[in-house]
Structures are given as C-alpha cells and as structure tokens.
Amino acid sequence: MMLKISRILFLTILSCLSTTVYAGQLIDGKVETKLVPGPVEYSVLLPDGYDATKDSLPLLLLLHGGGGDKSFLKSMKPMIEEMWNAKTLPPMVVATPSAGRSFYMDYKDGSQKWETFIVTDFLNHLRETYKVTKERKGTILFGISMGGMGALRMAFKYPEKFAALRRSNPASIRRSNGKTSSRAIASGVLRI
C-alpha cells in the first residue's frame, strides 16, 4: 500500500515537472505626466521567463471600464495565465492604466488629455521601461465597456500605433439630441 502511494506521488511530481505552467508577475508603477492629473498609476503583468528573454515582447494595453482602475488587470491575471498555459495567447506584457471615468478622451476644456496620454506618454513609458516592441506590429489594444469604446476610437484614429484591436461590450454614448451622449458629453466636458 505504501509503495503504491509513493509511486502515485512520484508520478504526480514527475508530471508537474514536465509541464510548463505560466505564472505572471504583477507589478505596479506610476507615470508622471502633465496631460492628466497625475501621477497615473498602472499595473503590468509580465509573463513567466520575462527576465531571461532578450527579445522584445508584444504589448497589450488592457483598458478598464468605467469605475475601474489598474486592479482590473489583477482580476484578469488568472484568465491571461490560463491562455498562456493553453498556448492560445503568446507571452506578452500586459498593461492597465488607472484612467477613472475618463472615457480615454481628451476633455474639451483641455484640463485632462487621457487619449493623448495613452498614445504618447503612457505608450512611450512602457516601451522605455519594459522589454516590449517599439513597433506598431505587436502593439495591441483591448478594452472592456468604457475601455472598449476608447480602444475602438484610438485604434481607428491612430492606426500607425496599433496592429490589433479587441473590444468587449464597448460603451456607447448618446447625445442629448438623440444621436450619440453621456452626462459628461451632454455637459460639454469631453470632445468627440
């Protein structure tokens, strides 16, 4: 009986050793900028083996929904790791900024420029700080709800910066005249 348990334990350990399991490293950071009230906090998920690689990895900008923040990436971490393990997602650096309820837009009054921040200061900071591609190829936008709307707009507005786009349930905005508004847009805060 003891021999049988030892054999099962040995085979279990052996099978674990022969299986690659990705466990990403979650890091928090800040970006100083004059474009929005700052510094802007963010989280980055680095794939297993990041420190050993000499190659630039793809960069995925994961934009949270309204009311979210950088902790959205922490909630997505198990799913991303599962996709890495299933080899349905290649190893890449994933970054999520805390953008509040900005809709990732530049404010009409110029007081906050979230879209400009994402496509300039934030993207440049990530490329200077992490081993990620500096090219359009391999730079991906993914957003959910408010982030989906921002990702769609930025991907179409800046096709030279992003190679791919994925959005989930992008927020829609209806204007007070029945076309497209949110409270922020109806009050004239955001530029469309």
Short mmCIF file of C-alpha atoms in Angstrom, two decimals:
data_model
loop_
_atom_site.label_atom_id
_atom_site.label_comp_id
_atom_site.label_asym_id
_atom_site.label_seq_id
_atom_site.Cartn_x
_atom_site.Cartn_y
_atom_site.Cartn_z
CA MET A 1 0.00 0.00 0.00
CA MET A 2 2.78 2.45 0.94
CA LEU A 3 4.65 1.57 -2.27
CA LYS A 4 1.52 2.32 -4.32
CA ILE A 5 1.09 5.75 -2.64
CA SER A 6 4.79 6.52 -3.18
CA ARG A 7 4.51 5.56 -6.86
CA ILE A 8 1.43 7.78 -7.34
CA LEU A 9 3.14 10.68 -5.57
CA PHE A 10 6.29 10.21 -7.68
CA LEU A 11 4.29 10.14 -10.94
CA THR A 12 2.35 13.22 -9.88
CA ILE A 13 5.55 15.14 -9.13
CA LEU A 14 7.12 13.95 -12.39
CA SER A 15 4.12 15.09 -14.41
CA CYS A 16 4.29 18.52 -12.77
CA LEU A 17 7.95 18.84 -13.68
CA SER A 18 7.31 18.10 -17.34
CA THR A 19 4.52 20.67 -17.68
CA THR A 20 5.28 24.33 -18.22
CA VAL A 21 2.98 26.46 -16.12
CA TYR A 22 2.98 30.19 -16.73
CA ALA A 23 2.64 32.38 -13.69
CA GLY A 24 2.91 36.05 -14.50
CA GLN A 25 4.45 38.67 -12.27
CA LEU A 26 2.17 41.62 -11.46
CA ILE A 27 3.97 44.94 -10.96
CA ASP A 28 2.55 48.35 -10.05
CA GLY A 29 4.02 51.58 -11.35
CA LYS A 30 3.38 55.29 -11.87
CA VAL A 31 3.82 57.64 -14.82
CA GLU A 32 4.48 61.34 -14.33
CA THR A 33 2.68 63.44 -16.93
CA LYS A 34 1.33 66.95 -17.45
CA LEU A 35 -1.51 65.68 -19.64
CA VAL A 36 -3.74 64.44 -16.80
CA PRO A 37 -3.82 64.85 -13.01
CA GLY A 38 -1.00 62.62 -12.00
CA PRO A 39 0.95 60.67 -11.45
CA VAL A 40 -1.07 57.98 -13.22
CA GLU A 41 -0.92 54.57 -11.53
CA TYR A 42 -0.81 51.41 -13.61
CA SER A 43 -0.29 47.65 -13.33
CA VAL A 44 1.81 45.49 -15.64
CA LEU A 45 1.68 41.71 -15.97
CA LEU A 46 4.98 40.18 -17.08
CA PRO A 47 4.97 36.63 -18.46
CA ASP A 48 6.97 33.80 -16.94
CA GLY A 49 10.54 33.97 -18.27
CA TYR A 50 10.39 37.72 -18.86
CA ASP A 51 13.69 38.37 -17.05
CA ALA A 52 15.52 35.76 -19.14
CA THR A 53 14.32 36.92 -22.54
CA LYS A 54 16.45 39.20 -24.65
CA ASP A 55 13.72 39.66 -27.24
CA SER A 56 11.10 42.39 -27.28
CA LEU A 57 7.66 41.05 -26.42
CA PRO A 58 4.28 42.15 -27.75
CA LEU A 59 2.50 44.80 -25.69
CA LEU A 60 -1.19 44.58 -24.83
CA LEU A 61 -2.85 47.73 -23.48
CA LEU A 62 -5.81 46.49 -21.45
CA LEU A 63 -8.24 49.37 -20.86
CA HIS A 64 -10.66 49.01 -17.92
CA GLY A 65 -14.32 50.02 -17.87
CA GLY A 66 -15.92 52.99 -16.11
CA GLY A 67 -15.28 52.97 -12.39
CA GLY A 68 -12.36 50.58 -12.82
CA ASP A 69 -8.66 51.10 -12.27
CA LYS A 70 -5.34 49.29 -12.55
CA SER A 71 -6.65 46.47 -10.31
CA PHE A 72 -8.69 45.30 -13.31
CA LEU A 73 -5.50 43.61 -14.54
CA LYS A 74 -5.21 41.67 -11.27
CA SER A 75 -8.72 40.29 -11.82
CA MET A 76 -7.79 39.31 -15.40
CA LYS A 77 -4.47 37.70 -14.40
CA PRO A 78 -5.82 34.12 -13.91
CA MET A 79 -7.50 34.17 -17.33
CA ILE A 80 -4.40 35.55 -19.07
CA GLU A 81 -2.21 32.91 -17.38
CA GLU A 82 -4.67 30.20 -18.40
CA MET A 83 -4.42 31.37 -22.02
CA TRP A 84 -0.62 31.42 -21.79
CA ASN A 85 -0.67 27.85 -20.46
CA ALA A 86 -3.07 26.69 -23.19
CA LYS A 87 -0.84 28.47 -25.72
CA THR A 88 -3.84 30.40 -27.06
CA LEU A 89 -2.09 33.66 -26.15
CA PRO A 90 1.63 34.15 -26.73
CA PRO A 91 3.77 35.56 -23.92
CA MET A 92 3.40 39.34 -23.84
CA VAL A 93 3.50 42.29 -21.48
CA VAL A 94 0.01 43.44 -20.44
CA ALA A 95 -0.51 46.95 -19.03
CA THR A 96 -3.57 48.66 -17.48
CA PRO A 97 -3.59 52.35 -16.50
CA SER A 98 -5.94 53.80 -13.87
CA ALA A 99 -8.00 56.17 -16.02
CA GLY A 100 -11.04 56.71 -13.79
CA ARG A 101 -14.19 57.57 -15.75
CA SER A 102 -12.26 59.46 -18.42
CA PHE A 103 -13.64 57.50 -21.38
CA TYR A 104 -9.99 57.69 -22.51
CA MET A 105 -10.82 61.03 -24.14
CA ASP A 106 -9.30 64.50 -24.12
CA TYR A 107 -11.53 66.92 -22.21
CA LYS A 108 -12.98 69.75 -24.26
CA ASP A 109 -11.62 72.35 -21.82
CA GLY A 110 -8.10 70.88 -22.12
CA SER A 111 -7.83 70.14 -18.39
CA GLN A 112 -7.29 66.40 -18.94
CA LYS A 113 -5.98 64.71 -22.07
CA TRP A 114 -6.44 60.97 -21.49
CA GLU A 115 -6.36 59.89 -25.14
CA THR A 116 -3.19 61.89 -25.75
CA PHE A 117 -1.68 60.47 -22.55
CA ILE A 118 -2.33 56.85 -23.62
CA VAL A 119 -0.91 57.21 -27.15
CA THR A 120 2.11 59.30 -26.11
CA ASP A 121 3.36 59.38 -22.50
CA PHE A 122 1.98 56.00 -21.39
CA LEU A 123 2.99 54.10 -24.53
CA ASN A 124 6.45 55.71 -24.50
CA HIS A 125 6.91 54.96 -20.78
CA LEU A 126 6.05 51.29 -21.28
CA ARG A 127 8.42 51.00 -24.25
CA GLU A 128 11.27 52.62 -22.31
CA THR A 129 10.68 50.67 -19.08
CA TYR A 130 9.84 47.15 -20.27
CA LYS A 131 11.15 44.78 -22.96
CA VAL A 132 8.31 45.40 -25.39
CA THR A 133 8.16 46.08 -29.08
CA LYS A 134 8.64 49.67 -30.12
CA GLU A 135 6.86 48.98 -33.38
CA ARG A 136 3.20 49.02 -34.39
CA LYS A 137 3.45 45.29 -35.06
CA GLY A 138 2.92 43.61 -31.71
CA THR A 139 1.19 46.60 -30.07
CA ILE A 140 -2.40 45.66 -29.26
CA LEU A 141 -5.39 47.49 -27.73
CA PHE A 142 -8.05 45.64 -25.75
CA GLY A 143 -10.82 47.35 -23.84
CA ILE A 144 -13.97 46.45 -21.97
CA SER A 145 -17.03 48.74 -21.81
CA MET A 146 -15.66 52.29 -21.44
CA GLY A 147 -12.23 50.87 -22.32
CA GLY A 148 -13.73 49.17 -25.38
CA MET A 149 -15.03 52.48 -26.63
CA GLY A 150 -11.65 54.11 -26.00
CA ALA A 151 -9.80 51.24 -27.70
CA LEU A 152 -12.05 51.44 -30.78
CA ARG A 153 -11.61 55.18 -31.09
CA MET A 154 -7.82 55.10 -30.61
CA ALA A 155 -7.31 52.16 -32.97
CA PHE A 156 -9.15 53.95 -35.77
CA LYS A 157 -7.62 57.35 -35.00
CA TYR A 158 -4.03 56.07 -34.64
CA PRO A 159 -3.68 53.06 -36.98
CA GLU A 160 0.06 53.72 -37.21
CA LYS A 161 0.41 52.90 -33.48
CA PHE A 162 -1.69 49.75 -33.05
CA ALA A 163 -1.59 46.50 -35.02
CA ALA A 164 -4.65 44.86 -33.48
CA LEU A 165 -7.78 45.69 -31.57
CA ARG A 166 -10.08 43.65 -29.36
CA ARG A 167 -13.05 45.14 -27.58
CA SER A 168 -15.76 43.69 -25.41
CA ASN A 169 -19.11 45.43 -24.93
CA PRO A 170 -17.83 48.89 -25.87
CA ALA A 171 -19.77 51.67 -24.16
CA SER A 172 -21.98 53.74 -26.39
CA ILE A 173 -22.69 57.38 -25.94
CA ARG A 174 -25.94 59.12 -26.86
CA ARG A 175 -26.10 62.87 -27.24
CA SER A 176 -28.96 64.86 -25.79
CA ASN A 177 -30.24 65.47 -29.33
CA GLY A 178 -30.88 61.73 -29.66
CA LYS A 179 -27.75 60.96 -31.65
CA THR A 180 -24.87 59.82 -29.52
CA SER A 181 -24.45 61.38 -25.02
CA SER A 182 -23.37 60.62 -21.60
CA ARG A 183 -23.68 63.08 -18.77
CA ALA A 184 -20.10 64.15 -19.42
CA ILE A 185 -20.61 64.76 -23.12
CA ALA A 186 -24.04 66.34 -22.66
CA SER A 187 -22.43 68.84 -20.30
CA GLY A 188 -19.77 69.59 -22.91
CA VAL A 189 -16.83 68.25 -20.89
CA LEU A 190 -15.48 65.78 -23.45
CA ARG A 191 -14.55 66.37 -27.07
CA ILE A 192 -15.88 64.00 -29.75
#
